[in-house]
Amino acid sequence: MPHRLVLAAALTLLALPAAAETACWIDYAEFENNVPHLDVGACPDGAPTPERGFCRLGIAGDAVTIYVFEFKDGASCLTRAQRLSLPEFLDRFGATYRRP
């Protein structure tokens, strides 16, 4: 009889759905290895702060893409991307920035 209870308990546990793991759609490790980009010391618009995340820039022809990563549950997740023309980027943010 005790073996049947143990077996029943084991089967019940197996039937429960597994806890879902949270993951980034695009994490920085995958991005780093697969997307050409420049590492920059600060985000062009100042967000997120270095404590909350970081940015990378991609340049293709006369277009600049700002990739924003934020720290979430121990991972660095891509949370936003903004594409601007190079002249628009330079007009908006200038050619230099202050490193934090």
Backbone as XML, in Angstrom:
<?xml version="1.0"?>
<chain id="A" units="angstrom">
  <residue number="1" name="MET">
    <atom name="N" x="0.813" y="-1.202" z="0.000"/>
    <atom name="CA" x="0.000" y="0.000" z="0.000"/>
    <atom name="C" x="0.862" y="1.275" z="0.000"/>
  </residue>
  <residue number="2" name="PRO">
    <atom name="N" x="1.944" y="1.372" z="0.839"/>
    <atom name="CA" x="2.761" y="2.578" z="0.826"/>
    <atom name="C" x="3.394" y="2.826" z="-0.546"/>
  </residue>
  <residue number="3" name="HIS">
    <atom name="N" x="3.737" y="1.756" z="-1.273"/>
    <atom name="CA" x="4.337" y="1.933" z="-2.597"/>
    <atom name="C" x="3.349" y="2.580" z="-3.561"/>
  </residue>
  <residue number="4" name="ARG">
    <atom name="N" x="2.089" y="2.231" z="-3.427"/>
    <atom name="CA" x="1.064" y="2.815" z="-4.299"/>
    <atom name="C" x="0.913" y="4.309" z="-4.012"/>
  </residue>
  <residue number="5" name="LEU">
    <atom name="N" x="1.010" y="4.700" z="-2.737"/>
    <atom name="CA" x="0.920" y="6.121" z="-2.393"/>
    <atom name="C" x="2.105" y="6.893" z="-2.966"/>
  </residue>
  <residue number="6" name="VAL">
    <atom name="N" x="3.282" y="6.321" z="-2.858"/>
    <atom name="CA" x="4.480" y="6.967" z="-3.402"/>
    <atom name="C" x="4.354" y="7.102" z="-4.916"/>
  </residue>
  <residue number="7" name="LEU">
    <atom name="N" x="3.906" y="6.037" z="-5.571"/>
    <atom name="CA" x="3.722" y="6.065" z="-7.015"/>
    <atom name="C" x="2.672" y="7.106" z="-7.408"/>
  </residue>
  <residue number="8" name="ALA">
    <atom name="N" x="1.580" y="7.163" z="-6.679"/>
    <atom name="CA" x="0.521" y="8.137" z="-6.966"/>
    <atom name="C" x="1.046" y="9.561" z="-6.785"/>
  </residue>
  <residue number="9" name="ALA">
    <atom name="N" x="1.816" y="9.797" z="-5.734"/>
    <atom name="CA" x="2.382" y="11.129" z="-5.488"/>
    <atom name="C" x="3.352" y="11.509" z="-6.605"/>
  </residue>
  <residue number="10" name="ALA">
    <atom name="N" x="4.185" y="10.569" z="-7.023"/>
    <atom name="CA" x="5.146" y="10.834" z="-8.097"/>
    <atom name="C" x="4.425" y="11.161" z="-9.401"/>
  </residue>
  <residue number="11" name="LEU">
    <atom name="N" x="3.401" y="10.416" z="-9.733"/>
    <atom name="CA" x="2.653" y="10.674" z="-10.961"/>
    <atom name="C" x="1.939" y="12.018" z="-10.908"/>
  </residue>
  <residue number="12" name="THR">
    <atom name="N" x="1.451" y="12.386" z="-9.738"/>
    <atom name="CA" x="0.792" y="13.683" z="-9.583"/>
    <atom name="C" x="1.789" y="14.814" z="-9.823"/>
  </residue>
  <residue number="13" name="LEU">
    <atom name="N" x="2.994" y="14.693" z="-9.272"/>
    <atom name="CA" x="4.014" y="15.725" z="-9.467"/>
    <atom name="C" x="4.419" y="15.834" z="-10.933"/>
  </residue>
  <residue number="14" name="LEU">
    <atom name="N" x="4.506" y="14.721" z="-11.618"/>
    <atom name="CA" x="4.863" y="14.743" z="-13.032"/>
    <atom name="C" x="3.780" y="15.401" z="-13.880"/>
  </residue>
  <residue number="15" name="ALA">
    <atom name="N" x="2.559" y="15.327" z="-13.426"/>
    <atom name="CA" x="1.446" y="15.896" z="-14.183"/>
    <atom name="C" x="1.354" y="17.410" z="-14.029"/>
  </residue>
  <residue number="16" name="LEU">
    <atom name="N" x="1.985" y="17.973" z="-12.993"/>
    <atom name="CA" x="1.940" y="19.419" z="-12.782"/>
    <atom name="C" x="2.754" y="20.122" z="-13.857"/>
  </residue>
  <residue number="17" name="PRO">
    <atom name="N" x="2.308" y="21.281" z="-14.318"/>
    <atom name="CA" x="3.090" y="21.998" z="-15.327"/>
    <atom name="C" x="4.403" y="22.483" z="-14.722"/>
  </residue>
  <residue number="18" name="ALA">
    <atom name="N" x="5.449" y="22.451" z="-15.514"/>
    <atom name="CA" x="6.755" y="22.922" z="-15.055"/>
    <atom name="C" x="6.706" y="24.442" z="-14.917"/>
  </residue>
  <residue number="19" name="ALA">
    <atom name="N" x="7.464" y="24.969" z="-13.968"/>
    <atom name="CA" x="7.538" y="26.417" z="-13.789"/>
    <atom name="C" x="8.191" y="27.016" z="-15.028"/>
  </residue>
  <residue number="20" name="ALA">
    <atom name="N" x="7.583" y="28.029" z="-15.574"/>
    <atom name="CA" x="8.107" y="28.662" z="-16.780"/>
    <atom name="C" x="9.316" y="29.515" z="-16.433"/>
  </residue>
  <residue number="21" name="GLU">
    <atom name="N" x="10.344" y="29.395" z="-17.241"/>
    <atom name="CA" x="11.543" y="30.196" z="-17.058"/>
    <atom name="C" x="11.394" y="31.471" z="-17.878"/>
  </residue>
  <residue number="22" name="THR">
    <atom name="N" x="11.775" y="32.592" z="-17.299"/>
    <atom name="CA" x="11.713" y="33.859" z="-18.015"/>
    <atom name="C" x="13.013" y="34.048" z="-18.778"/>
  </residue>
  <residue number="23" name="ALA">
    <atom name="N" x="12.913" y="34.416" z="-20.039"/>
    <atom name="CA" x="14.101" y="34.618" z="-20.865"/>
    <atom name="C" x="13.894" y="35.839" z="-21.757"/>
  </residue>
  <residue number="24" name="CYS">
    <atom name="N" x="15.001" y="36.456" z="-22.150"/>
    <atom name="CA" x="14.954" y="37.581" z="-23.082"/>
    <atom name="C" x="14.651" y="37.058" z="-24.485"/>
  </residue>
  <residue number="25" name="TRP">
    <atom name="N" x="13.889" y="37.809" z="-25.247"/>
    <atom name="CA" x="13.731" y="37.468" z="-26.662"/>
    <atom name="C" x="15.089" y="37.562" z="-27.330"/>
  </residue>
  <residue number="26" name="ILE">
    <atom name="N" x="15.795" y="38.665" z="-27.049"/>
    <atom name="CA" x="17.152" y="38.835" z="-27.573"/>
    <atom name="C" x="18.025" y="39.251" z="-26.400"/>
  </residue>
  <residue number="27" name="ASP">
    <atom name="N" x="18.918" y="38.354" z="-25.984"/>
    <atom name="CA" x="19.812" y="38.702" z="-24.880"/>
    <atom name="C" x="21.140" y="39.204" z="-25.451"/>
  </residue>
  <residue number="28" name="TYR">
    <atom name="N" x="21.921" y="39.874" z="-24.593"/>
    <atom name="CA" x="23.129" y="40.518" z="-25.081"/>
    <atom name="C" x="24.150" y="39.523" z="-25.608"/>
  </residue>
  <residue number="29" name="ALA">
    <atom name="N" x="24.254" y="38.349" z="-25.025"/>
    <atom name="CA" x="25.230" y="37.365" z="-25.499"/>
    <atom name="C" x="24.959" y="37.006" z="-26.962"/>
  </residue>
  <residue number="30" name="GLU">
    <atom name="N" x="23.701" y="36.785" z="-27.310"/>
    <atom name="CA" x="23.347" y="36.479" z="-28.701"/>
    <atom name="C" x="23.587" y="37.691" z="-29.597"/>
  </residue>
  <residue number="31" name="PHE">
    <atom name="N" x="23.190" y="38.854" z="-29.124"/>
    <atom name="CA" x="23.388" y="40.089" z="-29.879"/>
    <atom name="C" x="24.874" y="40.314" z="-30.135"/>
  </residue>
  <residue number="32" name="GLU">
    <atom name="N" x="25.679" y="40.209" z="-29.085"/>
    <atom name="CA" x="27.125" y="40.454" z="-29.165"/>
    <atom name="C" x="27.771" y="39.615" z="-30.261"/>
  </residue>
  <residue number="33" name="ASN">
    <atom name="N" x="27.364" y="38.366" z="-30.362"/>
    <atom name="CA" x="27.972" y="37.446" z="-31.324"/>
    <atom name="C" x="27.403" y="37.554" z="-32.731"/>
  </residue>
  <residue number="34" name="ASN">
    <atom name="N" x="26.255" y="38.179" z="-32.904"/>
    <atom name="CA" x="25.572" y="38.123" z="-34.197"/>
    <atom name="C" x="25.246" y="39.455" z="-34.858"/>
  </residue>
  <residue number="35" name="VAL">
    <atom name="N" x="25.355" y="40.560" z="-34.131"/>
    <atom name="CA" x="24.959" y="41.855" z="-34.695"/>
    <atom name="C" x="26.154" y="42.811" z="-34.676"/>
  </residue>
  <residue number="36" name="PRO">
    <atom name="N" x="26.594" y="43.292" z="-35.847"/>
    <atom name="CA" x="27.692" y="44.267" z="-35.865"/>
    <atom name="C" x="27.267" y="45.544" z="-35.124"/>
  </residue>
  <residue number="37" name="HIS">
    <atom name="N" x="28.129" y="46.013" z="-34.229"/>
    <atom name="CA" x="27.765" y="47.178" z="-33.422"/>
    <atom name="C" x="29.004" y="47.818" z="-32.818"/>
  </residue>
  <residue number="38" name="LEU">
    <atom name="N" x="28.810" y="49.001" z="-32.267"/>
    <atom name="CA" x="29.845" y="49.717" z="-31.526"/>
    <atom name="C" x="29.439" y="49.760" z="-30.065"/>
  </residue>
  <residue number="39" name="ASP">
    <atom name="N" x="30.398" y="49.500" z="-29.179"/>
    <atom name="CA" x="30.143" y="49.663" z="-27.748"/>
    <atom name="C" x="30.307" y="51.147" z="-27.423"/>
  </residue>
  <residue number="40" name="VAL">
    <atom name="N" x="29.359" y="51.710" z="-26.718"/>
    <atom name="CA" x="29.437" y="53.116" z="-26.311"/>
    <atom name="C" x="29.299" y="53.191" z="-24.795"/>
  </residue>
  <residue number="41" name="GLY">
    <atom name="N" x="29.900" y="54.233" z="-24.219"/>
    <atom name="CA" x="29.918" y="54.359" z="-22.772"/>
    <atom name="C" x="28.653" y="54.906" z="-22.148"/>
  </residue>
  <residue number="42" name="ALA">
    <atom name="N" x="27.741" y="55.412" z="-22.971"/>
    <atom name="CA" x="26.490" y="55.977" z="-22.451"/>
    <atom name="C" x="25.421" y="55.886" z="-23.531"/>
  </residue>
  <residue number="43" name="CYS">
    <atom name="N" x="24.185" y="55.896" z="-23.107"/>
    <atom name="CA" x="23.074" y="55.904" z="-24.063"/>
    <atom name="C" x="22.875" y="57.330" z="-24.571"/>
  </residue>
  <residue number="44" name="PRO">
    <atom name="N" x="22.625" y="57.504" z="-25.870"/>
    <atom name="CA" x="22.478" y="58.856" z="-26.419"/>
    <atom name="C" x="21.444" y="59.724" z="-25.712"/>
  </residue>
  <residue number="45" name="ASP">
    <atom name="N" x="20.341" y="59.145" z="-25.264"/>
    <atom name="CA" x="19.325" y="59.961" z="-24.587"/>
    <atom name="C" x="19.422" y="59.882" z="-23.068"/>
  </residue>
  <residue number="46" name="GLY">
    <atom name="N" x="20.469" y="59.207" z="-22.563"/>
    <atom name="CA" x="20.673" y="59.115" z="-21.124"/>
    <atom name="C" x="19.863" y="58.047" z="-20.422"/>
  </residue>
  <residue number="47" name="ALA">
    <atom name="N" x="19.051" y="57.308" z="-21.151"/>
    <atom name="CA" x="18.235" y="56.260" z="-20.524"/>
    <atom name="C" x="18.468" y="54.955" z="-21.257"/>
  </residue>
  <residue number="48" name="PRO">
    <atom name="N" x="18.675" y="53.887" z="-20.587"/>
    <atom name="CA" x="18.677" y="53.774" z="-19.132"/>
    <atom name="C" x="20.010" y="54.234" z="-18.537"/>
  </residue>
  <residue number="49" name="THR">
    <atom name="N" x="20.006" y="54.460" z="-17.245"/>
    <atom name="CA" x="21.244" y="54.797" z="-16.552"/>
    <atom name="C" x="22.137" y="53.559" z="-16.536"/>
  </residue>
  <residue number="50" name="PRO">
    <atom name="N" x="23.451" y="53.730" z="-16.336"/>
    <atom name="CA" x="24.352" y="52.572" z="-16.306"/>
    <atom name="C" x="23.970" y="51.513" z="-15.263"/>
  </residue>
  <residue number="51" name="GLU">
    <atom name="N" x="23.288" y="51.915" z="-14.214"/>
    <atom name="CA" x="22.855" y="50.950" z="-13.200"/>
    <atom name="C" x="21.714" y="50.071" z="-13.709"/>
  </residue>
  <residue number="52" name="ARG">
    <atom name="N" x="20.961" y="50.571" z="-14.688"/>
    <atom name="CA" x="19.778" y="49.845" z="-15.185"/>
    <atom name="C" x="19.993" y="49.175" z="-16.538"/>
  </residue>
  <residue number="53" name="GLY">
    <atom name="N" x="21.064" y="49.582" z="-17.265"/>
    <atom name="CA" x="21.296" y="48.986" z="-18.574"/>
    <atom name="C" x="22.377" y="49.702" z="-19.351"/>
  </residue>
  <residue number="54" name="PHE">
    <atom name="N" x="22.378" y="49.516" z="-20.674"/>
    <atom name="CA" x="23.407" y="50.093" z="-21.533"/>
    <atom name="C" x="22.900" y="50.131" z="-22.973"/>
  </residue>
  <residue number="55" name="CYS">
    <atom name="N" x="23.668" y="50.810" z="-23.832"/>
    <atom name="CA" x="23.292" y="50.931" z="-25.243"/>
    <atom name="C" x="24.437" y="50.498" z="-26.146"/>
  </residue>
  <residue number="56" name="ARG">
    <atom name="N" x="24.077" y="50.137" z="-27.356"/>
    <atom name="CA" x="25.022" y="49.836" z="-28.418"/>
    <atom name="C" x="24.523" y="50.544" z="-29.669"/>
  </residue>
  <residue number="57" name="LEU">
    <atom name="N" x="25.453" y="50.896" z="-30.556"/>
    <atom name="CA" x="25.089" y="51.554" z="-31.804"/>
    <atom name="C" x="25.429" y="50.657" z="-32.980"/>
  </residue>
  <residue number="58" name="GLY">
    <atom name="N" x="24.523" y="50.594" z="-33.921"/>
    <atom name="CA" x="24.777" y="49.910" z="-35.181"/>
    <atom name="C" x="24.746" y="50.946" z="-36.290"/>
  </residue>
  <residue number="59" name="ILE">
    <atom name="N" x="25.680" y="50.848" z="-37.231"/>
    <atom name="CA" x="25.715" y="51.789" z="-38.343"/>
    <atom name="C" x="25.692" y="50.988" z="-39.640"/>
  </residue>
  <residue number="60" name="ALA">
    <atom name="N" x="24.738" y="51.310" z="-40.492"/>
    <atom name="CA" x="24.631" y="50.671" z="-41.805"/>
    <atom name="C" x="24.384" y="51.776" z="-42.824"/>
  </residue>
  <residue number="61" name="GLY">
    <atom name="N" x="25.396" y="52.071" z="-43.620"/>
    <atom name="CA" x="25.269" y="53.170" z="-44.574"/>
    <atom name="C" x="25.090" y="54.478" z="-43.832"/>
  </residue>
  <residue number="62" name="ASP">
    <atom name="N" x="24.014" y="55.189" z="-44.110"/>
    <atom name="CA" x="23.771" y="56.465" z="-43.427"/>
    <atom name="C" x="22.713" y="56.339" z="-42.337"/>
  </residue>
  <residue number="63" name="ALA">
    <atom name="N" x="22.497" y="55.114" z="-41.846"/>
    <atom name="CA" x="21.512" y="54.888" z="-40.774"/>
    <atom name="C" x="22.214" y="54.434" z="-39.497"/>
  </residue>
  <residue number="64" name="VAL">
    <atom name="N" x="21.745" y="54.956" z="-38.379"/>
    <atom name="CA" x="22.252" y="54.575" z="-37.059"/>
    <atom name="C" x="21.105" y="53.928" z="-36.292"/>
  </residue>
  <residue number="65" name="THR">
    <atom name="N" x="21.371" y="52.775" z="-35.698"/>
    <atom name="CA" x="20.376" y="52.138" z="-34.837"/>
    <atom name="C" x="20.901" y="52.160" z="-33.417"/>
  </residue>
  <residue number="66" name="ILE">
    <atom name="N" x="20.096" y="52.679" z="-32.506"/>
    <atom name="CA" x="20.424" y="52.686" z="-31.078"/>
    <atom name="C" x="19.744" y="51.462" z="-30.475"/>
  </residue>
  <residue number="67" name="TYR">
    <atom name="N" x="20.542" y="50.544" z="-29.946"/>
    <atom name="CA" x="20.018" y="49.345" z="-29.290"/>
    <atom name="C" x="20.086" y="49.563" z="-27.780"/>
  </residue>
  <residue number="68" name="VAL">
    <atom name="N" x="18.974" y="49.414" z="-27.091"/>
    <atom name="CA" x="18.909" y="49.636" z="-25.643"/>
    <atom name="C" x="18.720" y="48.294" z="-24.943"/>
  </residue>
  <residue number="69" name="PHE">
    <atom name="N" x="19.610" y="47.998" z="-24.002"/>
    <atom name="CA" x="19.534" y="46.784" z="-23.191"/>
    <atom name="C" x="19.280" y="47.177" z="-21.746"/>
  </residue>
  <residue number="70" name="GLU">
    <atom name="N" x="18.403" y="46.437" z="-21.089"/>
    <atom name="CA" x="18.141" y="46.666" z="-19.672"/>
    <atom name="C" x="18.361" y="45.372" z="-18.914"/>
  </residue>
  <residue number="71" name="PHE">
    <atom name="N" x="18.832" y="45.526" z="-17.674"/>
    <atom name="CA" x="19.068" y="44.368" z="-16.815"/>
    <atom name="C" x="17.733" y="43.878" z="-16.271"/>
  </residue>
  <residue number="72" name="LYS">
    <atom name="N" x="17.426" y="42.603" z="-16.520"/>
    <atom name="CA" x="16.169" y="42.009" z="-16.052"/>
    <atom name="C" x="16.443" y="40.593" z="-15.569"/>
  </residue>
  <residue number="73" name="ASP">
    <atom name="N" x="16.171" y="40.330" z="-14.306"/>
    <atom name="CA" x="16.316" y="38.987" z="-13.735"/>
    <atom name="C" x="17.679" y="38.373" z="-14.035"/>
  </residue>
  <residue number="74" name="GLY">
    <atom name="N" x="18.736" y="39.161" z="-13.884"/>
    <atom name="CA" x="20.083" y="38.648" z="-14.081"/>
    <atom name="C" x="20.530" y="38.568" z="-15.528"/>
  </residue>
  <residue number="75" name="ALA">
    <atom name="N" x="19.720" y="39.030" z="-16.458"/>
    <atom name="CA" x="20.074" y="38.996" z="-17.878"/>
    <atom name="C" x="20.084" y="40.418" z="-18.431"/>
  </residue>
  <residue number="76" name="SER">
    <atom name="N" x="20.704" y="40.582" z="-19.588"/>
    <atom name="CA" x="20.698" y="41.862" z="-20.296"/>
    <atom name="C" x="19.821" y="41.696" z="-21.525"/>
  </residue>
  <residue number="77" name="CYS">
    <atom name="N" x="18.607" y="42.241" z="-21.457"/>
    <atom name="CA" x="17.608" y="42.049" z="-22.517"/>
    <atom name="C" x="17.517" y="43.273" z="-23.422"/>
  </residue>
  <residue number="78" name="LEU">
    <atom name="N" x="17.426" y="43.033" z="-24.733"/>
    <atom name="CA" x="17.154" y="44.111" z="-25.670"/>
    <atom name="C" x="15.721" y="44.568" z="-25.437"/>
  </residue>
  <residue number="79" name="THR">
    <atom name="N" x="15.556" y="45.838" z="-25.078"/>
    <atom name="CA" x="14.218" y="46.344" z="-24.771"/>
    <atom name="C" x="13.719" y="47.373" z="-25.778"/>
  </residue>
  <residue number="80" name="ARG">
    <atom name="N" x="14.633" y="47.901" z="-26.583"/>
    <atom name="CA" x="14.218" y="48.943" z="-27.519"/>
    <atom name="C" x="15.279" y="49.096" z="-28.604"/>
  </residue>
  <residue number="81" name="ALA">
    <atom name="N" x="14.865" y="49.464" z="-29.784"/>
    <atom name="CA" x="15.781" y="49.816" z="-30.866"/>
    <atom name="C" x="15.176" y="51.004" z="-31.602"/>
  </residue>
  <residue number="82" name="GLN">
    <atom name="N" x="16.018" y="51.966" z="-31.904"/>
    <atom name="CA" x="15.546" y="53.165" z="-32.602"/>
    <atom name="C" x="16.477" y="53.425" z="-33.777"/>
  </residue>
  <residue number="83" name="ARG">
    <atom name="N" x="15.907" y="53.580" z="-34.958"/>
    <atom name="CA" x="16.701" y="53.821" z="-36.163"/>
    <atom name="C" x="16.543" y="55.278" z="-36.591"/>
  </residue>
  <residue number="84" name="LEU">
    <atom name="N" x="17.685" y="55.929" z="-36.811"/>
    <atom name="CA" x="17.718" y="57.325" z="-37.254"/>
    <atom name="C" x="18.683" y="57.442" z="-38.425"/>
  </residue>
  <residue number="85" name="SER">
    <atom name="N" x="18.487" y="58.445" z="-39.262"/>
    <atom name="CA" x="19.508" y="58.721" z="-40.276"/>
    <atom name="C" x="20.732" y="59.278" z="-39.541"/>
  </residue>
  <residue number="86" name="LEU">
    <atom name="N" x="21.910" y="59.132" z="-40.128"/>
    <atom name="CA" x="23.116" y="59.647" z="-39.481"/>
    <atom name="C" x="23.021" y="61.156" z="-39.260"/>
  </residue>
  <residue number="87" name="PRO">
    <atom name="N" x="22.569" y="61.948" z="-40.241"/>
    <atom name="CA" x="22.418" y="63.387" z="-39.966"/>
    <atom name="C" x="21.434" y="63.675" z="-38.825"/>
  </residue>
  <residue number="88" name="GLU">
    <atom name="N" x="20.325" y="62.930" z="-38.774"/>
    <atom name="CA" x="19.353" y="63.127" z="-37.690"/>
    <atom name="C" x="19.973" y="62.777" z="-36.337"/>
  </residue>
  <residue number="89" name="PHE">
    <atom name="N" x="20.729" y="61.675" z="-36.288"/>
    <atom name="CA" x="21.401" y="61.275" z="-35.045"/>
    <atom name="C" x="22.357" y="62.377" z="-34.588"/>
  </residue>
  <residue number="90" name="LEU">
    <atom name="N" x="23.188" y="62.878" z="-35.512"/>
    <atom name="CA" x="24.168" y="63.905" z="-35.152"/>
    <atom name="C" x="23.501" y="65.224" z="-34.775"/>
  </residue>
  <residue number="91" name="ASP">
    <atom name="N" x="22.428" y="65.593" z="-35.466"/>
    <atom name="CA" x="21.688" y="66.813" z="-35.102"/>
    <atom name="C" x="21.084" y="66.693" z="-33.710"/>
  </residue>
  <residue number="92" name="ARG">
    <atom name="N" x="20.566" y="65.532" z="-33.409"/>
    <atom name="CA" x="19.866" y="65.330" z="-32.133"/>
    <atom name="C" x="20.812" y="65.153" z="-30.950"/>
  </residue>
  <residue number="93" name="PHE">
    <atom name="N" x="21.907" y="64.393" z="-31.156"/>
    <atom name="CA" x="22.782" y="64.049" z="-30.030"/>
    <atom name="C" x="24.177" y="64.660" z="-30.119"/>
  </residue>
  <residue number="94" name="GLY">
    <atom name="N" x="24.541" y="65.231" z="-31.261"/>
    <atom name="CA" x="25.876" y="65.791" z="-31.438"/>
    <atom name="C" x="26.886" y="64.708" z="-31.800"/>
  </residue>
  <residue number="95" name="ALA">
    <atom name="N" x="28.132" y="65.140" z="-32.002"/>
    <atom name="CA" x="29.188" y="64.215" z="-32.405"/>
    <atom name="C" x="29.988" y="63.694" z="-31.216"/>
  </residue>
  <residue number="96" name="THR">
    <atom name="N" x="29.764" y="64.261" z="-30.030"/>
    <atom name="CA" x="30.499" y="63.826" z="-28.837"/>
    <atom name="C" x="29.524" y="63.596" z="-27.685"/>
  </residue>
  <residue number="97" name="TYR">
    <atom name="N" x="30.018" y="62.920" z="-26.652"/>
    <atom name="CA" x="29.211" y="62.715" z="-25.441"/>
    <atom name="C" x="30.131" y="62.665" z="-24.242"/>
  </residue>
  <residue number="98" name="ARG">
    <atom name="N" x="29.555" y="62.842" z="-23.070"/>
    <atom name="CA" x="30.311" y="62.744" z="-21.813"/>
    <atom name="C" x="30.233" y="61.329" z="-21.281"/>
  </residue>
  <residue number="99" name="ARG">
    <atom name="N" x="31.390" y="60.743" z="-21.072"/>
    <atom name="CA" x="31.410" y="59.397" z="-20.496"/>
    <atom name="C" x="31.064" y="59.478" z="-19.018"/>
  </residue>
  <residue number="100" name="PRO">
    <atom name="N" x="30.258" y="58.534" z="-18.559"/>
    <atom name="CA" x="29.889" y="58.556" z="-17.127"/>
    <atom name="C" x="31.077" y="58.225" z="-16.234"/>
  </residue>
</chain>
